[in-house]
Each structure stands twice: as structure tokens, then as C-alpha cells.
mmCIF file of C-alpha atoms in Angstrom:
data_model
loop_
_atom_site.group_PDB
_atom_site.id
_atom_site.type_symbol
_atom_site.label_atom_id
_atom_site.label_comp_id
_atom_site.label_asym_id
_atom_site.label_seq_id
_atom_site.Cartn_x
_atom_site.Cartn_y
_atom_site.Cartn_z
ATOM 1 C CA GLU R 1 -12.708 -20.625 -27.593
ATOM 2 C CA GLY R 2 -12.895 -24.864 -28.026
ATOM 3 C CA GLY R 3 -9.317 -24.494 -26.939
ATOM 4 C CA GLY R 4 -8.667 -27.171 -23.876
ATOM 5 C CA THR R 5 -7.102 -25.294 -20.450
ATOM 6 C CA SER R 6 -4.122 -28.440 -20.476
ATOM 7 C CA LYS R 7 -3.042 -25.473 -22.813
ATOM 8 C CA VAL R 8 -3.602 -22.329 -20.685
ATOM 9 C CA ARG R 9 -0.768 -21.490 -18.066
ATOM 10 C CA LEU R 10 -1.013 -18.999 -16.004
ATOM 11 C CA ILE R 11 2.126 -16.298 -15.860
ATOM 12 C CA PRO R 12 2.267 -13.571 -13.168
ATOM 13 C CA ASN R 13 3.668 -10.447 -12.471
ATOM 14 C CA GLY R 14 6.814 -10.251 -12.386
ATOM 15 C CA LEU R 15 9.935 -8.694 -9.688
ATOM 16 C CA ASP R 16 13.136 -8.670 -10.495
ATOM 17 C CA LEU R 17 13.895 -8.656 -6.255
ATOM 18 C CA ALA R 18 17.490 -7.182 -6.881
ATOM 19 C CA THR R 19 15.837 -4.191 -7.400
ATOM 20 C CA VAL R 20 15.095 -4.496 -4.308
ATOM 21 C CA PRO R 21 16.736 -1.360 -2.697
ATOM 22 C CA PRO R 22 19.016 -2.124 0.979
ATOM 23 C CA ALA R 23 17.772 -0.390 3.841
ATOM 24 C CA ALA R 24 20.205 2.944 3.975
ATOM 25 C CA ALA R 25 17.248 3.993 0.905
ATOM 26 C CA SER R 26 14.219 3.763 2.755
ATOM 27 C CA ALA R 27 15.593 5.544 5.931
ATOM 28 C CA ALA R 28 16.581 8.197 3.567
ATOM 29 C CA PHE R 29 13.811 9.093 2.340
ATOM 30 C CA ARG R 30 12.307 9.604 4.949
ATOM 31 C CA GLU R 31 13.942 11.361 5.914
ATOM 32 C CA GLU R 32 14.253 13.875 2.825
ATOM 33 C CA LEU R 33 10.271 14.112 4.165
ATOM 34 C CA GLY R 34 11.616 14.586 7.678
ATOM 35 C CA ILE R 35 10.041 11.879 9.376
ATOM 36 C CA PRO R 36 11.935 10.662 12.517
ATOM 37 C CA ARG R 37 13.470 7.302 12.516
ATOM 38 C CA ASP R 38 10.583 5.578 15.323
ATOM 39 C CA VAL R 39 7.267 7.204 14.170
ATOM 40 C CA LEU R 40 5.028 4.783 12.690
ATOM 41 C CA VAL R 41 4.024 5.867 8.293
ATOM 42 C CA ILE R 42 1.309 4.348 6.721
ATOM 43 C CA GLY R 43 1.308 4.101 3.613
ATOM 44 C CA THR R 44 -0.218 3.413 0.321
ATOM 45 C CA LEU R 45 1.244 4.401 -3.486
ATOM 46 C CA GLY R 46 -0.511 3.895 -7.045
ATOM 47 C CA ARG R 47 -1.753 5.679 -9.573
ATOM 48 C CA LEU R 48 -4.230 8.830 -8.270
ATOM 49 C CA LEU R 49 -7.602 7.150 -9.137
ATOM 50 C CA PRO R 50 -10.856 7.405 -7.802
ATOM 51 C CA TRP R 51 -10.857 3.463 -8.009
ATOM 52 C CA LYS R 52 -6.905 2.741 -6.337
ATOM 53 C CA GLY R 53 -9.446 3.724 -3.526
ATOM 54 C CA GLN R 54 -7.023 6.441 -2.402
ATOM 55 C CA HIS R 55 -10.400 8.213 -0.295
ATOM 56 C CA ARG R 56 -10.740 5.389 1.260
ATOM 57 C CA PHE R 57 -7.164 5.230 1.973
ATOM 58 C CA LEU R 58 -8.486 8.581 4.227
ATOM 59 C CA ALA R 59 -10.877 7.297 5.747
ATOM 60 C CA ALA R 60 -9.254 4.782 7.478
ATOM 61 C CA ALA R 61 -6.690 6.692 8.085
ATOM 62 C CA ALA R 62 -8.651 9.742 10.455
ATOM 63 C CA ARG R 63 -9.389 5.998 12.321
ATOM 64 C CA VAL R 64 -6.623 5.264 12.823
ATOM 65 C CA ALA R 65 -5.043 8.836 13.830
ATOM 66 C CA HIS R 66 -7.362 8.677 16.059
ATOM 67 C CA GLN R 67 -6.004 6.025 17.998
ATOM 68 C CA LEU R 68 -2.406 7.107 17.077
ATOM 69 C CA PRO R 69 -2.284 10.528 16.709
ATOM 70 C CA ALA R 70 1.908 10.381 16.399
ATOM 71 C CA ALA R 71 1.738 8.444 13.242
ATOM 72 C CA ARG R 72 2.219 9.894 9.395
ATOM 73 C CA PHE R 73 0.504 8.624 6.528
ATOM 74 C CA LEU R 74 1.677 8.391 2.745
ATOM 75 C CA VAL R 75 -0.336 9.447 0.000
ATOM 76 C CA ILE R 76 2.751 8.316 -2.384
ATOM 77 C CA GLY R 77 1.567 8.749 -6.579
ATOM 78 C CA SER R 78 0.043 11.495 -9.179
ATOM 79 C CA PRO R 79 -2.017 10.989 -11.995
ATOM 80 C CA LEU R 80 -1.208 9.901 -15.449
ATOM 81 C CA PRO R 81 -1.578 12.440 -18.394
ATOM 82 C CA GLY R 82 -5.226 13.323 -19.416
ATOM 83 C CA GLU R 83 -6.114 11.645 -16.017
ATOM 84 C CA ARG R 84 -7.868 13.561 -13.906
ATOM 85 C CA ARG R 85 -5.572 15.885 -12.127
ATOM 86 C CA ASP R 86 -8.096 16.879 -10.039
ATOM 87 C CA TYR R 87 -8.243 14.322 -7.140
ATOM 88 C CA LEU R 88 -5.433 15.411 -5.310
ATOM 89 C CA ALA R 89 -6.962 18.406 -4.812
ATOM 90 C CA GLU R 90 -10.169 16.636 -2.978
ATOM 91 C CA LEU R 91 -8.279 14.376 -1.620
ATOM 92 C CA ARG R 92 -6.219 17.118 -0.138
ATOM 93 C CA GLN R 93 -9.849 18.792 1.302
ATOM 94 C CA GLN R 94 -10.153 15.216 2.670
ATOM 95 C CA ALA R 95 -7.385 14.853 4.838
ATOM 96 C CA ASP R 96 -8.165 18.344 6.274
ATOM 97 C CA ARG R 97 -11.650 17.846 6.759
ATOM 98 C CA LEU R 98 -10.509 14.699 8.708
ATOM 99 C CA GLY R 99 -8.635 17.286 10.506
ATOM 100 C CA ILE R 100 -5.519 14.831 9.941
ATOM 101 C CA ALA R 101 -3.715 17.271 7.065
ATOM 102 C CA ASP R 102 -0.882 18.099 8.812
ATOM 103 C CA ARG R 103 -0.219 13.655 9.559
ATOM 104 C CA VAL R 104 -0.869 13.013 5.249
ATOM 105 C CA LEU R 105 2.066 13.270 3.407
ATOM 106 C CA PHE R 106 1.775 13.441 -0.251
ATOM 107 C CA PRO R 107 5.058 13.114 -1.826
ATOM 108 C CA GLY R 108 3.694 12.905 -5.552
ATOM 109 C CA PHE R 109 4.995 10.640 -8.214
ATOM 110 C CA ARG R 110 8.176 8.482 -6.930
ATOM 111 C CA ASP R 111 10.885 6.925 -10.050
ATOM 112 C CA ASP R 112 12.587 5.157 -6.041
ATOM 113 C CA SER R 113 8.918 3.295 -5.954
ATOM 114 C CA LEU R 114 10.806 0.776 -3.453
ATOM 115 C CA ALA R 115 12.222 3.213 -1.246
ATOM 116 C CA ALA R 116 8.928 5.101 -0.730
ATOM 117 C CA LEU R 117 7.577 1.593 0.744
ATOM 118 C CA GLY R 118 10.884 0.152 2.656
ATOM 119 C CA ALA R 119 9.730 3.128 4.219
ATOM 120 C CA THR R 120 6.743 2.574 5.569
ATOM 121 C CA ASP R 121 5.528 0.538 8.535
ATOM 122 C CA ILE R 122 2.902 -1.100 6.631
ATOM 123 C CA VAL R 123 1.186 -1.036 3.529
ATOM 124 C CA VAL R 124 -2.420 -0.212 2.307
ATOM 125 C CA ASN R 125 -3.663 -1.686 -0.877
ATOM 126 C CA CYS R 126 -7.904 -0.375 -0.807
ATOM 127 C CA SER R 127 -9.135 -0.539 -5.018
ATOM 128 C CA LEU R 128 -11.386 -2.611 -5.308
ATOM 129 C CA ASP R 129 -11.797 -5.631 -8.289
ATOM 130 C CA GLU R 130 -8.310 -4.716 -8.768
ATOM 131 C CA PRO R 131 -6.986 -6.508 -11.611
ATOM 132 C CA PHE R 132 -3.710 -7.589 -9.613
ATOM 133 C CA GLY R 133 -2.184 -5.364 -7.237
ATOM 134 C CA ARG R 134 1.403 -5.006 -8.397
ATOM 135 C CA VAL R 135 2.159 -2.317 -5.565
ATOM 136 C CA LEU R 136 1.319 -5.645 -2.835
ATOM 137 C CA ILE R 137 4.765 -8.010 -4.729
ATOM 138 C CA GLU R 138 6.420 -5.527 -4.314
ATOM 139 C CA ALA R 139 5.232 -4.512 -0.418
ATOM 140 C CA MET R 140 5.957 -7.871 0.320
ATOM 141 C CA ALA R 141 9.532 -7.774 -1.450
ATOM 142 C CA CYS R 142 10.187 -4.910 0.928
ATOM 143 C CA SER R 143 9.879 -7.291 4.389
ATOM 144 C CA ARG R 144 6.886 -4.556 4.969
ATOM 145 C CA ALA R 145 3.294 -5.649 5.582
ATOM 146 C CA VAL R 146 -0.117 -5.137 3.536
ATOM 147 C CA VAL R 147 -3.092 -4.768 4.887
ATOM 148 C CA ALA R 148 -6.178 -4.907 1.748
ATOM 149 C CA PHE R 149 -9.949 -5.663 0.803
ATOM 150 C CA ASP R 150 -10.526 -9.447 -0.146
ATOM 151 C CA SER R 151 -11.695 -8.039 -3.606
ATOM 152 C CA GLY R 152 -10.126 -8.844 -7.031
ATOM 153 C CA ALA R 153 -6.548 -10.393 -7.851
ATOM 154 C CA VAL R 154 -5.391 -9.527 -4.140
ATOM 155 C CA PRO R 155 -5.656 -12.679 -2.402
ATOM 156 C CA GLU R 156 -3.973 -14.514 -5.171
ATOM 157 C CA ILE R 157 -1.024 -12.605 -3.992
ATOM 158 C CA VAL R 158 -2.086 -11.716 0.140
ATOM 159 C CA GLN R 159 -2.912 -15.255 1.414
ATOM 160 C CA HIS R 160 -4.615 -13.719 4.992
ATOM 161 C CA GLY R 161 -3.445 -14.297 7.849
ATOM 162 C CA ALA R 162 0.323 -15.859 6.618
ATOM 163 C CA THR R 163 2.253 -12.877 4.411
ATOM 164 C CA GLY R 164 -0.458 -10.029 5.269
ATOM 165 C CA LEU R 165 -4.410 -9.009 6.089
ATOM 166 C CA LEU R 166 -7.514 -9.105 4.262
ATOM 167 C CA VAL R 167 -10.579 -7.499 4.803
ATOM 168 C CA PRO R 168 -14.547 -7.611 3.439
ATOM 169 C CA ALA R 169 -14.391 -4.875 -0.152
ATOM 170 C CA GLY R 170 -15.491 -1.736 1.121
ATOM 171 C CA ASP R 171 -15.502 -2.070 5.061
ATOM 172 C CA ILE R 172 -12.811 1.001 6.143
ATOM 173 C CA PRO R 173 -13.786 0.337 9.781
ATOM 174 C CA ALA R 174 -12.220 -3.025 9.322
ATOM 175 C CA LEU R 175 -9.994 -1.735 7.290
ATOM 176 C CA ALA R 176 -9.101 0.501 10.330
ATOM 177 C CA ASP R 177 -9.042 -2.056 12.348
ATOM 178 C CA ALA R 178 -6.584 -4.480 10.769
ATOM 179 C CA VAL R 179 -3.898 -1.647 10.126
ATOM 180 C CA LEU R 180 -4.370 -0.497 14.231
ATOM 181 C CA SER R 181 -4.369 -4.198 15.196
ATOM 182 C CA LEU R 182 -0.840 -3.954 12.946
ATOM 183 C CA ALA R 183 0.526 -1.497 14.531
ATOM 184 C CA SER R 184 0.459 -2.465 17.973
ATOM 185 C CA ASP R 185 2.685 -5.749 17.198
ATOM 186 C CA PRO R 186 5.614 -5.567 16.081
ATOM 187 C CA ALA R 187 6.498 -8.707 15.398
ATOM 188 C CA ARG R 188 3.425 -9.930 13.868
ATOM 189 C CA ARG R 189 4.420 -6.890 11.062
ATOM 190 C CA GLN R 190 8.084 -8.112 10.996
ATOM 191 C CA ALA R 191 6.651 -11.857 10.768
ATOM 192 C CA LEU R 192 4.410 -10.400 7.822
ATOM 193 C CA GLY R 193 7.136 -9.296 6.374
ATOM 194 C CA GLY R 194 9.645 -11.671 6.362
ATOM 195 C CA ALA R 195 6.397 -14.747 4.837
ATOM 196 C CA GLY R 196 5.618 -12.005 2.213
ATOM 197 C CA ARG R 197 9.176 -11.809 0.473
ATOM 198 C CA GLN R 198 9.531 -15.639 0.655
ATOM 199 C CA ARG R 199 6.006 -15.695 -1.661
ATOM 200 C CA VAL R 200 7.137 -13.222 -3.898
ATOM 201 C CA ALA R 201 10.422 -14.784 -3.800
ATOM 202 C CA ALA R 202 8.835 -18.242 -4.814
ATOM 203 C CA GLN R 203 5.718 -17.518 -6.762
ATOM 204 C CA PHE R 204 5.923 -14.100 -7.786
ATOM 205 C CA SER R 205 10.025 -13.336 -8.674
ATOM 206 C CA LEU R 206 10.972 -12.100 -12.034
ATOM 207 C CA ASP R 207 12.676 -15.384 -12.622
#
């Protein structure tokens, strides 16, 4: 209290770009899960907790699946010890109720998370009031197009229309529409992913 703002420096979370695995690792991840190379994959990655919003991801996935029945959806992650263990069961039940259980995969915790992100075509972040969103810089480092809620610290990472797409916080239809717009435009996905990689290198590298 009473300190001058000239003494304050913001140091964002950093990522070592050298840890991004080659494309072969992502291809192996797809093969492990039995996902053909030509299938569109939409994924979310993070601890399985309600505030992380995996239930919102599934709600959007159901809307996307209605128009893209061949798409597959990944919910990657698990709760930490002591956290809610029943949320995964709730998510599986939700996928079943929505009629997309056969198109949603729950690989659990992965220590090859960057390879998993690289195996997706679109990475979605569904948390509200996200304090940072490390998965976003990881996905961008893997040159993946990202879609997220315009909430918390996310707008400090994702530049709407330049490195990804942002939608109003909690708006599931808008989230699904953003995903669908990228699903039908591979060139735009590639452009957003490339710009995202450059942004991470310039603003969020470990250096």
C-alpha cells in the first residue's frame, strides 16, 4: 500500500516453446485413441472441476455435433486428489443425455498434454473468470485455433479475430457458433493458429 505503480512489473506465465512436441507425437496420440487423421477433433483440457466448465463444453459440443456428426470431442484431464471425483460421472451422464456419448472421449490426465493439444483441430476453454488460462498459451504454442469466453484474464492472452475467437461469457450458442465457423474454414484455423504461436513466442515464452 502506498507504493508507486512505476515499481510494478507484470510477469505473465511462461512456456518453453522447445517443449512443443513434433507432429508425430500428436499423430500418435490420435492413433492411440483410435481417431483417424481426417476426423475433425474439438477438445478441452484442464482439471475436471465445475468452474473449469467442461459441462459447458459438452453443451456446446451437442450443438456442434448436430451439424457435424463426424466430429469427435475430447475432454482431457482429471481432478486432483481431494477434489470432486463425481464430476467425471456427471459429465459422462450429460454426454449420454445429449446423445453424444459415442463421440466424446475422456482420456483422463495426460503427461503429454502438448501432444494432446496438437492432436486437436480446435481447442476450447470454457471456464469463467479464468485467472490466467495456461492451456490457451499451450494450445497457441501448438499452433491450434482457440475459442474461449471473453472473461477473466483470457482477453489478455487471446486477441479476438487475430489469434483466436472470444464469445460472451457463458453464451453456449455463441460458443458453438464460433466452433462451427472454424470447423468449416481450415485456412482460418491455420491462420489463427500461426498467429497464436507468434504471440506466445513474443509475449508468453519462458524467456
